mmCIF file of C-alpha atoms in Angstrom:
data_model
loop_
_atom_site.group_PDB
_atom_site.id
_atom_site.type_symbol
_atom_site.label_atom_id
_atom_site.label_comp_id
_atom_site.label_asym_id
_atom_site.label_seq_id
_atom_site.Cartn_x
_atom_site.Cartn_y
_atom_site.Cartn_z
ATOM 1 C CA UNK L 1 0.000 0.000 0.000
ATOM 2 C CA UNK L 2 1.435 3.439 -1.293
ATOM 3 C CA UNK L 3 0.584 6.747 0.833
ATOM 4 C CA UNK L 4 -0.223 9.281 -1.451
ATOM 5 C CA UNK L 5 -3.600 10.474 -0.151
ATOM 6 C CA UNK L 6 -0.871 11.270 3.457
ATOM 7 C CA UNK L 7 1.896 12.726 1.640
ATOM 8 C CA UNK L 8 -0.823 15.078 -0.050
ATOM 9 C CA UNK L 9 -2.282 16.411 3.563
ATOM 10 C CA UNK L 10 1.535 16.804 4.775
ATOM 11 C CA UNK L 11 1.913 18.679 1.648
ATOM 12 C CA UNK L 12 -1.298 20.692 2.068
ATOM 13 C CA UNK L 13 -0.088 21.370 5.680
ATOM 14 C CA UNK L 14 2.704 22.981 4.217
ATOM 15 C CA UNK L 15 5.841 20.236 4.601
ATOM 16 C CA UNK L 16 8.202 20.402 1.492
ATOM 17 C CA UNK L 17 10.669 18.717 2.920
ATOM 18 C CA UNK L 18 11.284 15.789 -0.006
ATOM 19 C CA UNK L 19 13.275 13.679 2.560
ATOM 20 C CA UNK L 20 10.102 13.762 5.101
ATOM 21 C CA UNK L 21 7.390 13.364 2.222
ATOM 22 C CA UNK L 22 9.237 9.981 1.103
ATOM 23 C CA UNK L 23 9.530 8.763 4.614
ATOM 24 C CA UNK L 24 5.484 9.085 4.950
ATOM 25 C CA UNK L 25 5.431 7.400 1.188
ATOM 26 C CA UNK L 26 7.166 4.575 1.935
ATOM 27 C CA UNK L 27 6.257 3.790 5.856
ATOM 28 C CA UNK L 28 3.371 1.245 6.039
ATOM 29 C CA UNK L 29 1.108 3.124 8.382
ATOM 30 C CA UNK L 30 -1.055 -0.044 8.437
ATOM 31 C CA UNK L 31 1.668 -1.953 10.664
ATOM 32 C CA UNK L 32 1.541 1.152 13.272
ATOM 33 C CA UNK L 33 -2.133 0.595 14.115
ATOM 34 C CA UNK L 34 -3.987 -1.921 15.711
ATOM 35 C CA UNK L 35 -5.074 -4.443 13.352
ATOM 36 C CA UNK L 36 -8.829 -3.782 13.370
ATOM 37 C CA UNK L 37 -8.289 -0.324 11.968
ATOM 38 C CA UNK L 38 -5.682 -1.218 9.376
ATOM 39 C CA UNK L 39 -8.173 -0.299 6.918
ATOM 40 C CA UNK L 40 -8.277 3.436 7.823
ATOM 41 C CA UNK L 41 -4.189 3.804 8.096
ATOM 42 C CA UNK L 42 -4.410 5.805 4.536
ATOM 43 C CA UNK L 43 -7.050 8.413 6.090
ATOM 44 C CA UNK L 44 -5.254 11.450 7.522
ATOM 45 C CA UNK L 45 -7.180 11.016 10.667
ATOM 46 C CA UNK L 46 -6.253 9.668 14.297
ATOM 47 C CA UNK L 47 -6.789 6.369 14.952
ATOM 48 C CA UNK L 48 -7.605 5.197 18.709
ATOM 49 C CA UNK L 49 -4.581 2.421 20.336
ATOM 50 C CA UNK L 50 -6.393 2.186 23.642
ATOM 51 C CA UNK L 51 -5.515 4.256 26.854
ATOM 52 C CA UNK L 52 -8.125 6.615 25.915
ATOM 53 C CA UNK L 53 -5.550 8.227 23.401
ATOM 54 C CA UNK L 54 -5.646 7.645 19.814
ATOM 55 C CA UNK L 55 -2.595 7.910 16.881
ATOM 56 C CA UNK L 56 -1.863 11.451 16.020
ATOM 57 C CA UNK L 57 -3.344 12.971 12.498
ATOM 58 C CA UNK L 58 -0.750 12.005 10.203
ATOM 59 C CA UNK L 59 -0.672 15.389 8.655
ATOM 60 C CA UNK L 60 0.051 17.062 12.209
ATOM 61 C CA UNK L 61 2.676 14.567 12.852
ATOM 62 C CA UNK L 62 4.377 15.782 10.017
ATOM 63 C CA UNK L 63 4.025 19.354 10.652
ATOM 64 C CA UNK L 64 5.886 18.495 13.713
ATOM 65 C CA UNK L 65 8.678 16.698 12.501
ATOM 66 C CA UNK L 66 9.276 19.217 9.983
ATOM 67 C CA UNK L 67 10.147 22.026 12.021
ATOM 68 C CA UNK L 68 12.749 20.245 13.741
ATOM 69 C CA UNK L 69 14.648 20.778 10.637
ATOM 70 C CA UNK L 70 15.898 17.032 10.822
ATOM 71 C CA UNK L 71 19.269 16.500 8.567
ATOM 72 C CA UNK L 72 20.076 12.922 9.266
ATOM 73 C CA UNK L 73 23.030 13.719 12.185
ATOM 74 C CA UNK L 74 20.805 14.363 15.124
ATOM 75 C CA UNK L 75 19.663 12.208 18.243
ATOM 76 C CA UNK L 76 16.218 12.639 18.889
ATOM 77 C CA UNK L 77 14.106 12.121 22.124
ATOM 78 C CA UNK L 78 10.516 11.494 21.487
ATOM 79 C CA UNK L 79 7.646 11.539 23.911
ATOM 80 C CA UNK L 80 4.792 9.557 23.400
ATOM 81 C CA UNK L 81 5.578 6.521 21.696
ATOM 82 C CA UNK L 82 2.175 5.081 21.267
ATOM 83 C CA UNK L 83 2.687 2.664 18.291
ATOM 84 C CA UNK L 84 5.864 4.074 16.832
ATOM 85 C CA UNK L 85 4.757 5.557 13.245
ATOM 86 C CA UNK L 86 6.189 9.005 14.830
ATOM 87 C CA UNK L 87 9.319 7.129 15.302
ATOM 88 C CA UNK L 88 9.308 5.195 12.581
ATOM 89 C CA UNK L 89 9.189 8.282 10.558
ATOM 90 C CA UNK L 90 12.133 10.062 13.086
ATOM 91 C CA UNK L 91 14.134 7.348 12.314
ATOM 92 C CA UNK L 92 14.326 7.755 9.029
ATOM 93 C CA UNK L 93 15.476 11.371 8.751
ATOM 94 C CA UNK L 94 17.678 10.804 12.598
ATOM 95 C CA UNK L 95 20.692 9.093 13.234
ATOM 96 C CA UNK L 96 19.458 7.585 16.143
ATOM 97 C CA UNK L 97 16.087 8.259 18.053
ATOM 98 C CA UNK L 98 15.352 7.602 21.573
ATOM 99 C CA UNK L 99 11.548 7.132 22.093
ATOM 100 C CA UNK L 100 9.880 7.275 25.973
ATOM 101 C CA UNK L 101 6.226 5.955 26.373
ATOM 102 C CA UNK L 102 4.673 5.539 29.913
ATOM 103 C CA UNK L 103 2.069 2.722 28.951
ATOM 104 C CA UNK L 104 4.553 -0.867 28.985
ATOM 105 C CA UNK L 105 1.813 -2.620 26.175
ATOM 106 C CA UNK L 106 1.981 0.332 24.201
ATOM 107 C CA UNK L 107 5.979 0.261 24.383
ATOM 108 C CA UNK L 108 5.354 -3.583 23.744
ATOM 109 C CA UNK L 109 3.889 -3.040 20.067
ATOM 110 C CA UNK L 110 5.998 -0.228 18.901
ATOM 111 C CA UNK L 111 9.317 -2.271 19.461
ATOM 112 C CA UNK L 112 7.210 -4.837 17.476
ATOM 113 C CA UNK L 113 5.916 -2.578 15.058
ATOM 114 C CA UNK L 114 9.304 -0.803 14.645
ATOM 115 C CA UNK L 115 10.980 -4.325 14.243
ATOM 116 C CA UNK L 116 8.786 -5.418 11.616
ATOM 117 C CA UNK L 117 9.249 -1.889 9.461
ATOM 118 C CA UNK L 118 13.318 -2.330 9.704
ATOM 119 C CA UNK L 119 14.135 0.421 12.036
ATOM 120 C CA UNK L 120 17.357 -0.027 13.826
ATOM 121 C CA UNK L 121 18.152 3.028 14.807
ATOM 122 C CA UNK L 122 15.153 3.688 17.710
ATOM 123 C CA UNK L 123 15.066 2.744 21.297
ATOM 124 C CA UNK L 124 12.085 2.308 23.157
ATOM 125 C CA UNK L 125 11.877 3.546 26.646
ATOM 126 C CA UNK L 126 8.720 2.815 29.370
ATOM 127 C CA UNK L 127 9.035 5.612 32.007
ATOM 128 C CA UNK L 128 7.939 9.313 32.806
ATOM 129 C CA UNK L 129 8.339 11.264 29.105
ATOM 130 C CA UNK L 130 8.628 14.808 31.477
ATOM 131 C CA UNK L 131 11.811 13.612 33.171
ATOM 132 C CA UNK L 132 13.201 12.781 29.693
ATOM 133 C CA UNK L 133 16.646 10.461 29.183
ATOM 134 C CA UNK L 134 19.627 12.151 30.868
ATOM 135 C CA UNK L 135 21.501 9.310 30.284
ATOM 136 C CA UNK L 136 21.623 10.079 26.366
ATOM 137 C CA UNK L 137 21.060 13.650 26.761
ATOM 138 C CA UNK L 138 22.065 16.188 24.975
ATOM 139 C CA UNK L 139 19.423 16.345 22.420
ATOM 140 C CA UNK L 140 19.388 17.871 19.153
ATOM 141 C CA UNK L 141 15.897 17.836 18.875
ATOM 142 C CA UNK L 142 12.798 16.941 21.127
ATOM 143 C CA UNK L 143 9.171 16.465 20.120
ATOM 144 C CA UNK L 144 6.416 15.887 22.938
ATOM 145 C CA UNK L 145 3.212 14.362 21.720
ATOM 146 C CA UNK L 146 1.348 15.659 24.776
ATOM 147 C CA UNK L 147 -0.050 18.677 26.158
ATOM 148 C CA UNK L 148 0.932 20.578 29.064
ATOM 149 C CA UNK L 149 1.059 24.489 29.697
ATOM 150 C CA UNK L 150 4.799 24.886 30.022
ATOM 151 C CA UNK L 151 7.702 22.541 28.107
ATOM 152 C CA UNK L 152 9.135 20.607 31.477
ATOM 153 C CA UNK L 153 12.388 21.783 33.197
ATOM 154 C CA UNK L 154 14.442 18.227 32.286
ATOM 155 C CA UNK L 155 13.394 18.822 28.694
ATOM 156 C CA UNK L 156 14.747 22.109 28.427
ATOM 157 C CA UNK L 157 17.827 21.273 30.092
ATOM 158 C CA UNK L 158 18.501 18.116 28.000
ATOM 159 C CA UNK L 159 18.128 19.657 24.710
ATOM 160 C CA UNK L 160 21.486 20.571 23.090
ATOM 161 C CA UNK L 161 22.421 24.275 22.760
ATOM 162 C CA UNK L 162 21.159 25.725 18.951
ATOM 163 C CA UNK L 163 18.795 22.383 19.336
ATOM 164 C CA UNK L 164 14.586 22.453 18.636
ATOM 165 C CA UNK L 165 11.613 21.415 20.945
ATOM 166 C CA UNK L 166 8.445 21.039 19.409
ATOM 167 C CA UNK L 167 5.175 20.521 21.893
ATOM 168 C CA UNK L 168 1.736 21.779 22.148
ATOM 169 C CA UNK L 169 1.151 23.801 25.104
ATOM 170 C CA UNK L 170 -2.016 24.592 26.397
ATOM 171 C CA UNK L 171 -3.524 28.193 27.012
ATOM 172 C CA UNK L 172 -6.764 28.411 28.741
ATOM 173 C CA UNK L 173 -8.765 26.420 26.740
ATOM 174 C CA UNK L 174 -6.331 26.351 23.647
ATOM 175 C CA UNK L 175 -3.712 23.901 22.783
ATOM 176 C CA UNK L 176 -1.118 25.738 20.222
ATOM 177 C CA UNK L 177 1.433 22.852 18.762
ATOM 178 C CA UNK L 178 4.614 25.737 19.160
ATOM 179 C CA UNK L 179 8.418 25.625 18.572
ATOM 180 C CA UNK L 180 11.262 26.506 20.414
ATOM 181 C CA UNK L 181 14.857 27.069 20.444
ATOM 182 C CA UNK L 182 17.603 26.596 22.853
ATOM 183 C CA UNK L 183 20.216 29.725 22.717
ATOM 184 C CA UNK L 184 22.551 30.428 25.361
ATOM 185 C CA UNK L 185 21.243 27.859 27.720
ATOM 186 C CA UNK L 186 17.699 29.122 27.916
ATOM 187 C CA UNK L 187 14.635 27.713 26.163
ATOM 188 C CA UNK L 188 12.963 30.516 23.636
ATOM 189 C CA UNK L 189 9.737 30.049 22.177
ATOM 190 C CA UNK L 190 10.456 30.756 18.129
ATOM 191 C CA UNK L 191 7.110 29.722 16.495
ATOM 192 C CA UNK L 192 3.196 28.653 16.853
ATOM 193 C CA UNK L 193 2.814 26.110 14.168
ATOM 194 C CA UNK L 194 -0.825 25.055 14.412
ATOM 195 C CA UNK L 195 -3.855 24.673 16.573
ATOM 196 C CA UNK L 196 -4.396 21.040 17.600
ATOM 197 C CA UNK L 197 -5.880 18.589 20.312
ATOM 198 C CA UNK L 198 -3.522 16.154 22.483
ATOM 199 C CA UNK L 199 -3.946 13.728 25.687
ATOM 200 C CA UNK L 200 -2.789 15.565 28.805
ATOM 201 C CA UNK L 201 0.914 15.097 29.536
ATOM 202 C CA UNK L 202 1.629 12.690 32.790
ATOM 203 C CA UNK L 203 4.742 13.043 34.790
ATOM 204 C CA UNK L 204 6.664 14.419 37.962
ATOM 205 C CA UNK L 205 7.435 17.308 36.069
ATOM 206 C CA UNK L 206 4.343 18.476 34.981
ATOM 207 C CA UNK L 207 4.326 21.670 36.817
ATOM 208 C CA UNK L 208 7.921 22.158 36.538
ATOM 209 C CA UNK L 209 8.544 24.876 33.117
ATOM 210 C CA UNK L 210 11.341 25.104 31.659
ATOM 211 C CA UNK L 211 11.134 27.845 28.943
ATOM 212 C CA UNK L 212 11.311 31.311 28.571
ATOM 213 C CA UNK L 213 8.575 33.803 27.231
ATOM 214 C CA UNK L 214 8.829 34.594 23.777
ATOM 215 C CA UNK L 215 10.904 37.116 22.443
ATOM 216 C CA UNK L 216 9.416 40.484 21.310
#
């Protein structure tokens, strides 16, 4: 199965990227879904994997990916594994990609999933996502599929200097997917990329921000 119909929403989201638009061609969305909605894996919609949360829009997880400006030299942490098309697709424009998910069966399938695709170059990790990997830290890029109102401290501090953070971070009753930048040790908030609607991130760290207000 070819994925034109999800290379055309990434491309009416406004990716260009030719590297990222090949990745979404050529990864089998159908293997990162549970079985019983393989069917809809070439609809640019999300797709429910149990926890209450579902897949995120294809289209939106493209959006993301592409403003971390990925080259093919950076680690990446991820958080929110859920089935692993995210990091199936990180994988393929990352050296290497370290991936944290907080449900163990969820963690379960995407090593599966990930295995099956041919991805070598992504580590699955169960744990708390807002504590990040300081192990393998720096980071030259993070994304957070999760909402919260403020990127969390360890995230910050774990992404390299000149490195990108992409999350969506809730105001009042909004939830803005935004980017930001690390310069001279401080998180900066660079960009709002697009509306959108996540699960609530879980973790110590929650209440814990880490970045600065936007520059004027």
């Amino acid at each position: 199965m070819r994925y034109d119909t999800l290379v055309e929403a990434a491309r009416w989201s406004g990716v260009e990227d030719p590297r990222l638009l090949s990745a979404i061609a050529t990864t089998p969305r159908d293997h990162f879904v549970p079985p019983r909605h393989a069917a809809r894996a070439w609809q640019d919609e999300p797709i429910p994997i149990g926890h209450g949360q579902p897949t995120s829009q294809p289209s939106l997880i493209a959006q993301m990916i592409d403003a971390l400006k990925l080259s093919g030299t950076q680690t990446v942490l991820e958080i929110g594994t859920g089935y692993g098309y995210q990091t199936a697709l990180l994988a393929r424009l990352a050296r290497q990609v370290y991936s944290m998910e907080r449900h163990a069966d969820l963690a379960e399938h995407a090593r599966a999933n990930l295995a099956s695709a041919g991805v070598s170059n992504a580590e699955v990790v169960v744990g708390d996502g807002t504590a990040g990997l300081p192990e393998h830290a720096p980071f030259d890029a993070v994304v957070v599929s999760a909402t919260a109102p403020a990127v969390p401290a360890p995230l910050a501090e774990q992404l390299a200097e000149g490195g990108r953070l992409v999350m969506p971070i809730q105001k009042d009753l909004n939830e803005i997917v935004t980017l930001f930048g690390k310069r001279h040790g401080r998180l900066i908030q660079e960009r709002l990329l697009t509306p959108a609607r996540f699960v609530p991130l879980i973790g110590e760290h929650v209440d814990a921000p880490g970045a600065e207000p936007p520059e004027r």
